[in-house]
């Protein structure tokens, strides 16, 4: 048997030892694909008769797969039929009657996925497009003793399922995840370096995502991206603490219930003089009201220190619970203010208020991270054909933006009382 000495970039060394989940994320040209490709061949050489699958969310043809890369690795390592490797049209035969196959998860059903039981390696390339459904199908299927799930990707959104799974607060047991970028790749080519520098020069707004593995931000039409960048540059995102003598305020956006379960979001803030301290952020989908209450209490936002502000739909009867949220939080001992600011133009009012107030805001960096990611993404939907804006895009980020806007509307006292203001004025806390 031949043994191989495969050089590995230092950044990937942690992924060499066996572990149930292995992840490598980062920007272009960091060597993620080459690393896992090499490891795949190495593992098949060491383990006779092993079965592996290379996965994408969508694989229309084999050209979309990692097959070419693996073939390249075989030739780099000078491995061929004498060593037990043979390349067929849609499969690579490996030593001891093992095999590497290539599949798209979208083609699988709960039934068909069972064909992968017994597979020891599943390598998911470009895993940023993995859907929750596909991940849930694959994870329990790869169940053989010593089996491993590998993921390589360039992150798009913090909310993408692979990011939630491998970079979120609750990672699967036995996960090892590394971040790799171009500077970690000892084989980074001159051509890639030129591409990188051109990107920096010509598409500087996308450079961080493409080359440094940063999360995507919307370049145009984002309502708060610039304001957040300014807050960061001015040092207003950092260790911001609550003033223990001042009231805490919780600004809520109520997600839909039942089939249309949207995110339920809360921003915790204090208004201190002209300063708005944004202290914490919470988001949950499909949870009962009790879960929100538990979060508030668990973080110390108890009814003696914290008041709750709801948008007008807090008054409507929530179908899942007997009481409306207003009643629910009152029952729990909180002072509740309902802001009657809904109706036409409410979203743009909230955006305007938020933009005006942004320069006086200070954010707790660690606790508001998820909320700030949503604010950075929140953007205008556009009709490209007609070149017109269609108002805020209602997506994963809009609930964070709505409760944030509620905070801003609640903060703004009118310079001159007007009929317009009456519609937006928060009710005074009794
Ligand atoms: N182990 C290696 N051996 C030889 N060359 C390598 C190795 N790793 C990386 N390279 C070189 O660096 C280049 C980039 O590596 P790779 O394609 O693996 O990056 P990546 O992180 O998958 O990037 P992308 O996000 O663009 O897919 C390769 O085209 C190859 O030239
Ligand atoms: Mg790659």
Short mmCIF file of C-alpha atoms and ligand atoms in Angstrom, two decimals:
data_model
loop_
_atom_site.label_atom_id
_atom_site.label_comp_id
_atom_site.label_asym_id
_atom_site.label_seq_id
_atom_site.Cartn_x
_atom_site.Cartn_y
_atom_site.Cartn_z
CA UNK A 1 0.00 0.00 0.00
CA UNK A 2 1.16 3.51 -0.75
CA UNK A 3 1.19 6.14 1.89
CA UNK A 4 0.79 9.76 1.01
CA UNK A 5 2.37 12.85 2.39
CA UNK A 6 -0.17 15.54 1.63
CA UNK A 7 0.88 19.02 2.63
CA UNK A 8 -1.88 20.86 4.48
CA UNK A 9 -2.22 24.58 5.04
CA UNK A 10 -1.92 25.32 8.74
CA UNK A 11 -5.39 26.80 8.93
CA UNK A 12 -6.95 23.40 8.13
CA UNK A 13 -4.87 21.28 10.48
CA UNK A 14 -7.63 21.15 13.08
CA UNK A 15 -9.78 19.38 10.51
CA UNK A 16 -7.38 16.46 10.03
CA UNK A 17 -8.36 14.55 13.19
CA UNK A 18 -11.65 12.61 13.10
CA UNK A 19 -14.71 14.62 14.08
CA UNK A 20 -18.40 14.26 13.34
CA UNK A 21 -18.80 17.71 11.78
CA UNK A 22 -16.07 19.56 9.92
CA UNK A 23 -16.60 23.01 8.52
CA UNK A 24 -14.44 25.46 6.59
CA UNK A 25 -15.83 28.83 5.64
CA UNK A 26 -14.22 31.91 4.20
CA UNK A 27 -13.58 33.93 1.10
CA UNK A 28 -12.51 33.04 -2.40
CA UNK A 29 -9.32 31.16 -3.09
CA UNK A 30 -8.63 30.16 0.48
CA UNK A 31 -8.04 26.51 -0.36
CA UNK A 32 -11.25 25.11 1.14
CA UNK A 33 -12.14 22.94 -1.83
CA UNK A 34 -8.60 21.69 -2.33
CA UNK A 35 -8.28 20.83 1.34
CA UNK A 36 -11.42 18.72 1.55
CA UNK A 37 -10.73 17.19 -1.85
CA UNK A 38 -7.31 16.06 -0.67
CA UNK A 39 -8.68 14.76 2.61
CA UNK A 40 -11.34 12.77 0.77
CA UNK A 41 -8.72 10.97 -1.29
CA UNK A 42 -6.53 10.46 1.76
CA UNK A 43 -9.39 8.93 3.76
CA UNK A 44 -10.29 6.57 0.93
CA UNK A 45 -6.70 5.43 0.69
CA UNK A 46 -6.55 4.76 4.41
CA UNK A 47 -9.94 3.09 4.71
CA UNK A 48 -10.69 0.29 2.28
CA UNK A 49 -14.20 -0.05 0.92
CA UNK A 50 -15.35 3.35 2.16
CA UNK A 51 -18.37 5.04 0.57
CA UNK A 52 -18.57 8.83 0.30
CA UNK A 53 -20.92 11.32 -1.24
CA UNK A 54 -20.12 14.79 -2.52
CA UNK A 55 -23.16 16.98 -2.15
CA UNK A 56 -24.57 20.22 -3.41
CA UNK A 57 -27.97 21.65 -2.78
CA UNK A 58 -28.61 21.59 -6.51
CA UNK A 59 -26.59 19.50 -8.94
CA UNK A 60 -27.94 19.60 -12.44
CA UNK A 61 -24.93 17.97 -14.07
CA UNK A 62 -21.70 16.38 -12.94
CA UNK A 63 -19.98 19.55 -14.04
CA UNK A 64 -21.62 21.17 -11.00
CA UNK A 65 -19.94 18.64 -8.73
CA UNK A 66 -16.57 18.24 -7.05
CA UNK A 67 -15.69 15.37 -9.37
CA UNK A 68 -13.23 17.31 -11.51
CA UNK A 69 -11.41 18.56 -8.45
CA UNK A 70 -11.06 15.03 -7.08
CA UNK A 71 -9.79 13.78 -10.42
CA UNK A 72 -7.19 16.54 -10.31
CA UNK A 73 -6.18 15.47 -6.82
CA UNK A 74 -5.74 11.86 -7.98
CA UNK A 75 -3.43 12.96 -10.74
CA UNK A 76 -1.52 15.34 -8.43
CA UNK A 77 -0.99 12.46 -6.01
CA UNK A 78 -0.20 10.07 -8.89
CA UNK A 79 -2.87 7.64 -7.82
CA UNK A 80 -4.46 5.34 -10.39
CA UNK A 81 -5.79 1.90 -11.05
CA UNK A 82 -2.77 0.21 -9.48
CA UNK A 83 -3.73 1.92 -6.23
CA UNK A 84 -7.42 1.01 -6.50
CA UNK A 85 -8.73 4.31 -7.91
CA UNK A 86 -10.65 4.38 -11.17
CA UNK A 87 -12.63 7.24 -12.58
CA UNK A 88 -15.97 6.40 -14.22
CA UNK A 89 -18.48 8.77 -15.74
CA UNK A 90 -20.39 9.51 -12.56
CA UNK A 91 -18.48 7.74 -9.83
CA UNK A 92 -14.92 7.37 -8.63
CA UNK A 93 -14.06 3.85 -7.59
CA UNK A 94 -11.74 3.77 -4.59
CA UNK A 95 -9.62 1.05 -2.95
CA UNK A 96 -11.37 -2.07 -1.63
CA UNK A 97 -14.55 -1.57 -3.64
CA UNK A 98 -15.20 1.82 -2.16
CA UNK A 99 -16.75 4.68 -4.09
CA UNK A 100 -17.25 8.42 -4.19
CA UNK A 101 -20.54 9.56 -5.71
CA UNK A 102 -21.97 13.00 -6.51
CA UNK A 103 -25.50 14.12 -5.75
CA UNK A 104 -27.79 17.11 -5.39
CA UNK A 105 -29.93 17.24 -2.28
CA UNK A 106 -32.86 18.71 -4.16
CA UNK A 107 -33.21 15.42 -6.01
CA UNK A 108 -33.62 13.51 -2.76
CA UNK A 109 -36.77 12.56 -0.90
CA UNK A 110 -37.13 11.14 2.60
CA UNK A 111 -37.22 7.71 0.95
CA UNK A 112 -34.37 8.09 -1.53
CA UNK A 113 -31.95 9.53 1.01
CA UNK A 114 -31.90 6.15 2.75
CA UNK A 115 -29.62 4.93 -0.04
CA UNK A 116 -26.88 6.96 1.65
CA UNK A 117 -27.07 5.16 4.98
CA UNK A 118 -23.75 3.40 5.40
CA UNK A 119 -21.85 6.26 3.76
CA UNK A 120 -18.93 7.37 5.84
CA UNK A 121 -18.24 10.80 4.38
CA UNK A 122 -20.59 13.46 3.12
CA UNK A 123 -18.90 16.58 1.77
CA UNK A 124 -21.20 19.48 1.06
CA UNK A 125 -19.58 22.07 -1.20
CA UNK A 126 -20.92 25.61 -1.54
CA UNK A 127 -22.96 24.85 1.56
CA UNK A 128 -24.16 28.46 1.89
CA UNK A 129 -27.08 27.43 -0.31
CA UNK A 130 -28.02 24.42 1.84
CA UNK A 131 -31.68 24.47 2.81
CA UNK A 132 -32.98 23.47 6.22
CA UNK A 133 -34.94 20.66 4.61
CA UNK A 134 -31.85 19.23 2.96
CA UNK A 135 -29.73 19.49 6.09
CA UNK A 136 -32.43 17.76 8.09
CA UNK A 137 -32.59 14.97 5.52
CA UNK A 138 -28.86 14.41 5.39
CA UNK A 139 -27.73 14.70 9.00
CA UNK A 140 -29.46 11.62 10.45
CA UNK A 141 -28.78 9.62 7.30
CA UNK A 142 -25.02 9.80 7.70
CA UNK A 143 -25.04 7.52 10.71
CA UNK A 144 -22.41 4.82 10.17
CA UNK A 145 -19.86 4.43 12.99
CA UNK A 146 -17.11 6.97 12.47
CA UNK A 147 -19.04 8.80 9.77
CA UNK A 148 -18.31 12.49 9.17
CA UNK A 149 -20.17 15.42 7.63
CA UNK A 150 -18.04 18.06 5.94
CA UNK A 151 -19.13 21.52 4.88
CA UNK A 152 -17.27 24.13 2.87
CA UNK A 153 -18.77 27.49 2.02
CA UNK A 154 -18.44 31.21 1.55
CA UNK A 155 -20.92 32.74 3.98
CA UNK A 156 -23.77 34.86 2.67
CA UNK A 157 -26.09 35.57 5.57
CA UNK A 158 -25.88 34.88 9.23
CA UNK A 159 -29.33 33.36 8.94
CA UNK A 160 -28.33 30.77 6.34
CA UNK A 161 -28.91 27.27 7.73
CA UNK A 162 -25.26 26.20 7.56
CA UNK A 163 -24.19 29.35 9.43
CA UNK A 164 -26.84 28.81 12.07
CA UNK A 165 -25.74 25.19 12.42
CA UNK A 166 -21.95 25.57 12.48
CA UNK A 167 -21.40 29.17 13.55
CA UNK A 168 -24.44 29.71 15.77
CA UNK A 169 -24.53 29.52 19.56
CA UNK A 170 -25.60 25.84 19.62
CA UNK A 171 -23.29 23.78 17.44
CA UNK A 172 -23.72 20.05 16.92
CA UNK A 173 -21.63 17.90 19.22
CA UNK A 174 -18.23 17.15 17.74
CA UNK A 175 -18.00 20.07 15.36
CA UNK A 176 -14.72 21.61 14.33
CA UNK A 177 -15.06 24.73 12.22
CA UNK A 178 -12.32 26.91 10.80
CA UNK A 179 -12.32 30.19 8.94
CA UNK A 180 -9.91 30.35 6.02
CA UNK A 181 -9.12 33.27 3.77
CA UNK A 182 -6.78 33.96 0.89
CA UNK A 183 -3.84 34.80 3.13
CA UNK A 184 -4.07 31.35 4.70
CA UNK A 185 -3.51 29.66 1.34
CA UNK A 186 0.18 28.96 0.70
CA UNK A 187 -0.70 28.06 -2.91
CA UNK A 188 -2.52 31.33 -3.61
CA UNK A 189 -1.75 32.06 -7.23
CA UNK A 190 -0.60 35.29 -8.85
CA UNK A 191 -3.78 35.24 -10.96
CA UNK A 192 -5.97 35.09 -7.88
CA UNK A 193 -3.95 37.87 -6.27
CA UNK A 194 -4.62 40.05 -9.30
CA UNK A 195 -8.34 39.22 -9.11
CA UNK A 196 -8.35 40.12 -5.46
CA UNK A 197 -6.69 43.48 -6.00
CA UNK A 198 -9.02 44.28 -8.88
CA UNK A 199 -12.01 43.48 -6.72
CA UNK A 200 -10.69 45.78 -4.02
CA UNK A 201 -10.27 48.55 -6.57
CA UNK A 202 -13.43 48.11 -8.64
CA UNK A 203 -16.01 46.42 -6.39
CA UNK A 204 -14.81 47.57 -3.02
CA UNK A 205 -18.28 47.30 -1.50
CA UNK A 206 -18.31 43.58 -2.20
CA UNK A 207 -14.69 42.86 -1.38
CA UNK A 208 -15.29 41.91 2.24
CA UNK A 209 -17.85 39.29 1.29
CA UNK A 210 -16.06 37.85 -1.73
CA UNK A 211 -12.50 37.74 -0.43
CA UNK A 212 -12.65 37.98 3.33
CA UNK A 213 -15.63 35.71 3.90
CA UNK A 214 -17.71 38.49 5.48
CA UNK A 215 -21.47 38.33 5.47
CA UNK A 216 -23.19 39.88 2.53
CA UNK A 217 -24.58 43.37 2.83
CA UNK A 218 -26.89 44.98 0.35
CA UNK A 219 -24.93 47.63 -1.43
CA UNK A 220 -27.82 49.63 -2.75
CA UNK A 221 -31.19 50.28 -1.24
CA UNK A 222 -30.12 49.39 2.30
CA UNK A 223 -31.77 51.81 4.69
CA UNK A 224 -29.31 51.66 7.56
CA UNK A 225 -26.06 50.19 6.20
CA UNK A 226 -24.31 53.57 6.11
CA UNK A 227 -25.61 54.57 9.53
CA UNK A 228 -24.32 51.34 11.03
CA UNK A 229 -20.94 51.80 9.38
CA UNK A 230 -20.75 55.30 10.84
CA UNK A 231 -21.70 54.05 14.28
CA UNK A 232 -18.89 51.54 14.04
CA UNK A 233 -16.36 54.06 12.78
CA UNK A 234 -17.29 56.48 15.57
CA UNK A 235 -16.87 53.82 18.26
CA UNK A 236 -20.55 53.73 19.10
CA UNK A 237 -20.68 49.94 18.90
CA UNK A 238 -18.89 48.44 21.86
CA UNK A 239 -19.19 47.83 25.56
CA UNK A 240 -22.39 49.70 26.20
CA UNK A 241 -23.98 48.94 29.56
CA UNK A 242 -27.37 49.69 31.05
CA UNK A 243 -27.71 52.53 33.54
CA UNK A 244 -29.00 50.70 36.63
CA UNK A 245 -31.02 53.73 37.75
CA UNK A 246 -32.88 54.22 34.50
CA UNK A 247 -35.90 52.38 33.20
CA UNK A 248 -35.31 49.77 30.58
CA UNK A 249 -37.61 49.66 27.60
CA UNK A 250 -38.48 46.66 25.48
CA UNK A 251 -39.71 47.43 21.95
CA UNK A 252 -41.54 44.56 20.38
CA UNK A 253 -42.56 43.45 16.93
CA UNK A 254 -45.07 40.67 16.94
CA UNK A 255 -44.45 38.02 14.31
CA UNK A 256 -47.42 36.38 12.68
CA UNK A 257 -48.81 33.23 14.19
CA UNK A 258 -49.76 29.83 12.85
CA UNK A 259 -48.88 29.17 9.24
CA UNK A 260 -47.41 32.64 8.79
CA UNK A 261 -45.04 32.50 11.70
CA UNK A 262 -42.68 35.45 11.36
CA UNK A 263 -40.00 36.44 13.78
CA UNK A 264 -41.01 37.96 17.09
CA UNK A 265 -38.39 40.58 17.88
CA UNK A 266 -37.47 42.71 20.89
CA UNK A 267 -34.97 45.55 21.24
CA UNK A 268 -33.98 46.59 24.74
CA UNK A 269 -33.00 50.23 25.10
CA UNK A 270 -32.62 53.13 27.48
CA UNK A 271 -33.15 56.78 26.65
CA UNK A 272 -30.62 58.77 28.64
CA UNK A 273 -30.67 62.44 27.86
CA UNK A 274 -30.10 62.71 24.15
CA UNK A 275 -28.46 59.33 24.02
CA UNK A 276 -30.15 56.10 23.04
CA UNK A 277 -28.44 53.06 24.47
CA UNK A 278 -29.35 49.98 22.48
CA UNK A 279 -28.59 47.17 24.85
CA UNK A 280 -29.96 43.88 23.68
CA UNK A 281 -31.83 42.11 20.92
CA UNK A 282 -34.03 39.04 20.82
CA UNK A 283 -35.61 37.16 17.97
CA UNK A 284 -37.67 33.97 17.95
CA UNK A 285 -39.81 32.21 15.38
CA UNK A 286 -42.87 30.16 16.24
CA UNK A 287 -42.41 30.38 19.99
CA UNK A 288 -45.23 30.87 22.52
CA UNK A 289 -45.52 34.15 24.40
CA UNK A 290 -44.10 32.43 27.48
CA UNK A 291 -40.79 31.95 25.68
CA UNK A 292 -40.48 35.70 25.13
CA UNK A 293 -41.32 36.34 28.74
CA UNK A 294 -38.71 33.83 29.86
CA UNK A 295 -36.11 35.57 27.78
CA UNK A 296 -36.98 38.96 29.29
CA UNK A 297 -36.85 37.62 32.82
CA UNK A 298 -33.74 35.54 32.19
CA UNK A 299 -31.87 38.63 30.99
CA UNK A 300 -32.98 40.65 33.99
CA UNK A 301 -35.59 42.73 32.13
CA UNK A 302 -38.11 42.13 34.87
CA UNK A 303 -41.35 44.04 35.29
CA UNK A 304 -39.94 46.23 38.08
CA UNK A 305 -37.17 47.56 35.80
CA UNK A 306 -38.52 47.27 32.30
CA UNK A 307 -41.53 48.57 30.38
CA UNK A 308 -42.93 47.10 27.23
CA UNK A 309 -43.86 48.91 24.05
CA UNK A 310 -46.03 47.18 21.51
CA UNK A 311 -47.18 48.11 18.04
CA UNK A 312 -50.93 48.45 17.67
CA UNK A 313 -51.42 44.80 16.71
CA UNK A 314 -50.61 43.88 20.31
CA UNK A 315 -54.25 44.63 20.93
CA UNK A 316 -55.64 42.17 18.46
CA UNK A 317 -56.57 38.80 19.78
CA UNK A 318 -53.73 36.40 19.15
CA UNK A 319 -55.11 33.14 17.91
CA UNK A 320 -52.50 30.96 19.55
CA UNK A 321 -53.06 32.39 23.01
CA UNK A 322 -56.17 33.47 24.76
CA UNK A 323 -54.92 36.86 25.73
CA UNK A 324 -53.50 39.51 23.44
CA UNK A 325 -49.85 40.28 23.97
CA UNK A 326 -50.87 43.47 25.68
CA UNK A 327 -52.95 41.54 28.18
CA UNK A 328 -50.32 38.85 28.43
CA UNK A 329 -47.52 41.22 29.40
CA UNK A 330 -49.80 43.20 31.75
CA UNK A 331 -50.72 39.94 33.43
CA UNK A 332 -47.03 39.30 33.90
CA UNK A 333 -46.78 42.61 35.75
CA UNK A 334 -45.32 44.84 33.02
CA UNK A 335 -46.34 48.35 32.17
CA UNK A 336 -47.35 48.22 28.54
CA UNK A 337 -47.65 51.05 26.06
CA UNK A 338 -49.30 50.49 22.73
CA UNK A 339 -48.02 52.72 19.97
CA UNK A 340 -50.74 53.55 17.49
CA UNK A 341 -48.58 54.25 14.52
CA UNK A 342 -49.68 51.71 12.00
CA UNK A 343 -51.30 52.30 8.69
CA UNK A 344 -50.14 53.71 5.40
CA UNK A 345 -46.72 55.23 5.45
CA UNK A 346 -45.91 53.83 8.88
CA UNK A 347 -42.88 51.91 7.65
CA UNK A 348 -41.33 54.94 5.99
CA UNK A 349 -42.06 57.05 9.09
CA UNK A 350 -40.18 54.51 11.18
CA UNK A 351 -37.26 54.47 8.76
CA UNK A 352 -37.06 58.25 8.72
CA UNK A 353 -37.17 58.43 12.50
CA UNK A 354 -34.47 55.78 12.79
CA UNK A 355 -32.17 57.56 10.35
CA UNK A 356 -32.56 60.83 12.20
CA UNK A 357 -31.80 59.23 15.54
CA UNK A 358 -28.99 56.94 14.47
CA UNK A 359 -26.22 59.44 15.32
CA UNK A 360 -27.31 59.41 18.98
CA UNK A 361 -27.33 55.66 19.29
CA UNK A 362 -24.84 53.48 21.11
CA UNK A 363 -24.99 49.71 20.68
CA UNK A 364 -23.90 46.87 22.90
CA UNK A 365 -21.73 45.02 20.43
CA UNK A 366 -22.14 41.42 21.60
CA UNK A 367 -25.81 41.48 22.51
CA UNK A 368 -27.12 43.35 19.49
CA UNK A 369 -25.13 41.52 16.84
CA UNK A 370 -28.05 39.61 15.32
CA UNK A 371 -30.26 42.67 15.32
CA UNK A 372 -27.60 44.84 13.71
CA UNK A 373 -27.10 42.22 10.99
CA UNK A 374 -30.79 42.49 10.20
CA UNK A 375 -30.71 46.30 10.23
CA UNK A 376 -27.76 46.24 7.83
CA UNK A 377 -29.67 44.01 5.44
CA UNK A 378 -33.08 45.73 5.67
CA UNK A 379 -33.58 47.25 2.26
CA UNK A 380 -35.89 48.59 -0.34
CA UNK A 381 -37.55 46.29 -2.80
CA UNK A 382 -37.09 47.57 -6.31
CA UNK A 383 -38.90 47.15 -9.56
CA UNK A 384 -35.78 47.05 -11.72
CA UNK A 385 -37.73 47.24 -14.99
CA UNK A 386 -39.46 50.45 -14.01
CA UNK A 387 -36.59 51.69 -11.88
CA UNK A 388 -38.76 52.50 -8.91
CA UNK A 389 -38.66 51.61 -5.24
CA UNK A 390 -41.49 49.54 -3.85
CA UNK A 391 -40.95 50.18 -0.14
CA UNK A 392 -39.22 47.94 2.39
CA UNK A 393 -38.66 44.35 1.34
CA UNK A 394 -40.56 42.12 3.72
CA UNK A 395 -38.00 39.44 4.51
CA UNK A 396 -36.17 37.97 7.50
CA UNK A 397 -34.76 41.37 8.43
CA UNK A 398 -37.95 43.41 8.47
CA UNK A 399 -39.17 42.37 11.93
CA UNK A 400 -35.97 43.53 13.55
CA UNK A 401 -36.33 46.79 11.64
CA UNK A 402 -39.97 47.20 12.67
CA UNK A 403 -39.34 46.92 16.39
CA UNK A 404 -36.28 49.15 15.98
CA UNK A 405 -38.47 51.70 14.20
CA UNK A 406 -41.02 51.47 16.99
CA UNK A 407 -38.28 52.45 19.42
CA UNK A 408 -37.43 55.47 17.31
CA UNK A 409 -41.01 56.60 16.94
CA UNK A 410 -41.46 56.22 20.69
CA UNK A 411 -38.35 58.33 21.34
CA UNK A 412 -39.19 61.23 19.13
CA UNK A 413 -41.06 63.95 20.94
CA UNK A 414 -42.68 66.39 18.56
CA UNK A 415 -41.08 69.81 18.22
CA UNK A 416 -44.46 71.19 17.30
CA UNK A 417 -47.54 69.17 18.11
CA UNK A 418 -49.41 68.52 14.91
CA UNK A 419 -52.30 66.48 13.67
CA UNK A 420 -49.76 64.23 12.01
CA UNK A 421 -48.00 63.62 15.30
CA UNK A 422 -51.22 62.58 17.04
CA UNK A 423 -51.37 59.54 14.87
CA UNK A 424 -47.89 58.52 15.88
CA UNK A 425 -47.62 59.68 19.43
CA UNK A 426 -46.89 56.95 21.93
CA UNK A 427 -49.29 56.89 24.85
CA UNK A 428 -47.73 58.06 28.05
CA UNK A 429 -46.96 55.37 30.52
CA UNK A 430 -49.42 55.61 33.42
N1 LIG B 1 -3.69 21.91 -1.17
C1 LIG B 1 -3.44 22.59 -2.30
N2 LIG B 1 -2.55 22.14 -3.18
C2 LIG B 1 -2.31 22.82 -4.31
N3 LIG B 1 -2.90 23.96 -4.66
C3 LIG B 1 -3.79 24.46 -3.83
C4 LIG B 1 -4.12 23.80 -2.61
N4 LIG B 1 -5.04 24.54 -1.98
C5 LIG B 1 -5.29 25.59 -2.77
N5 LIG B 1 -4.55 25.55 -3.88
C6 LIG B 1 -4.56 26.59 -4.95
O1 LIG B 1 -5.32 27.69 -4.50
C7 LIG B 1 -6.46 27.88 -5.33
C8 LIG B 1 -7.67 28.19 -4.49
O2 LIG B 1 -8.01 27.07 -3.70
P1 LIG B 1 -9.52 26.54 -3.63
O3 LIG B 1 -10.14 26.50 -4.96
O4 LIG B 1 -9.48 25.29 -2.84
O5 LIG B 1 -10.16 27.70 -2.79
P2 LIG B 1 -11.63 27.85 -2.23
O6 LIG B 1 -11.47 28.32 -0.86
O7 LIG B 1 -12.41 26.62 -2.49
O8 LIG B 1 -12.16 29.06 -3.08
P3 LIG B 1 -13.57 29.36 -3.79
O9 LIG B 1 -14.36 30.03 -2.75
O10 LIG B 1 -13.15 30.28 -4.88
O11 LIG B 1 -14.14 28.06 -4.23
C9 LIG B 1 -6.60 26.63 -6.16
O12 LIG B 1 -7.13 26.90 -7.43
C10 LIG B 1 -5.17 26.12 -6.24
O13 LIG B 1 -4.50 26.77 -7.28
MG1 LIG B 2 -14.15 26.23 -3.58
#
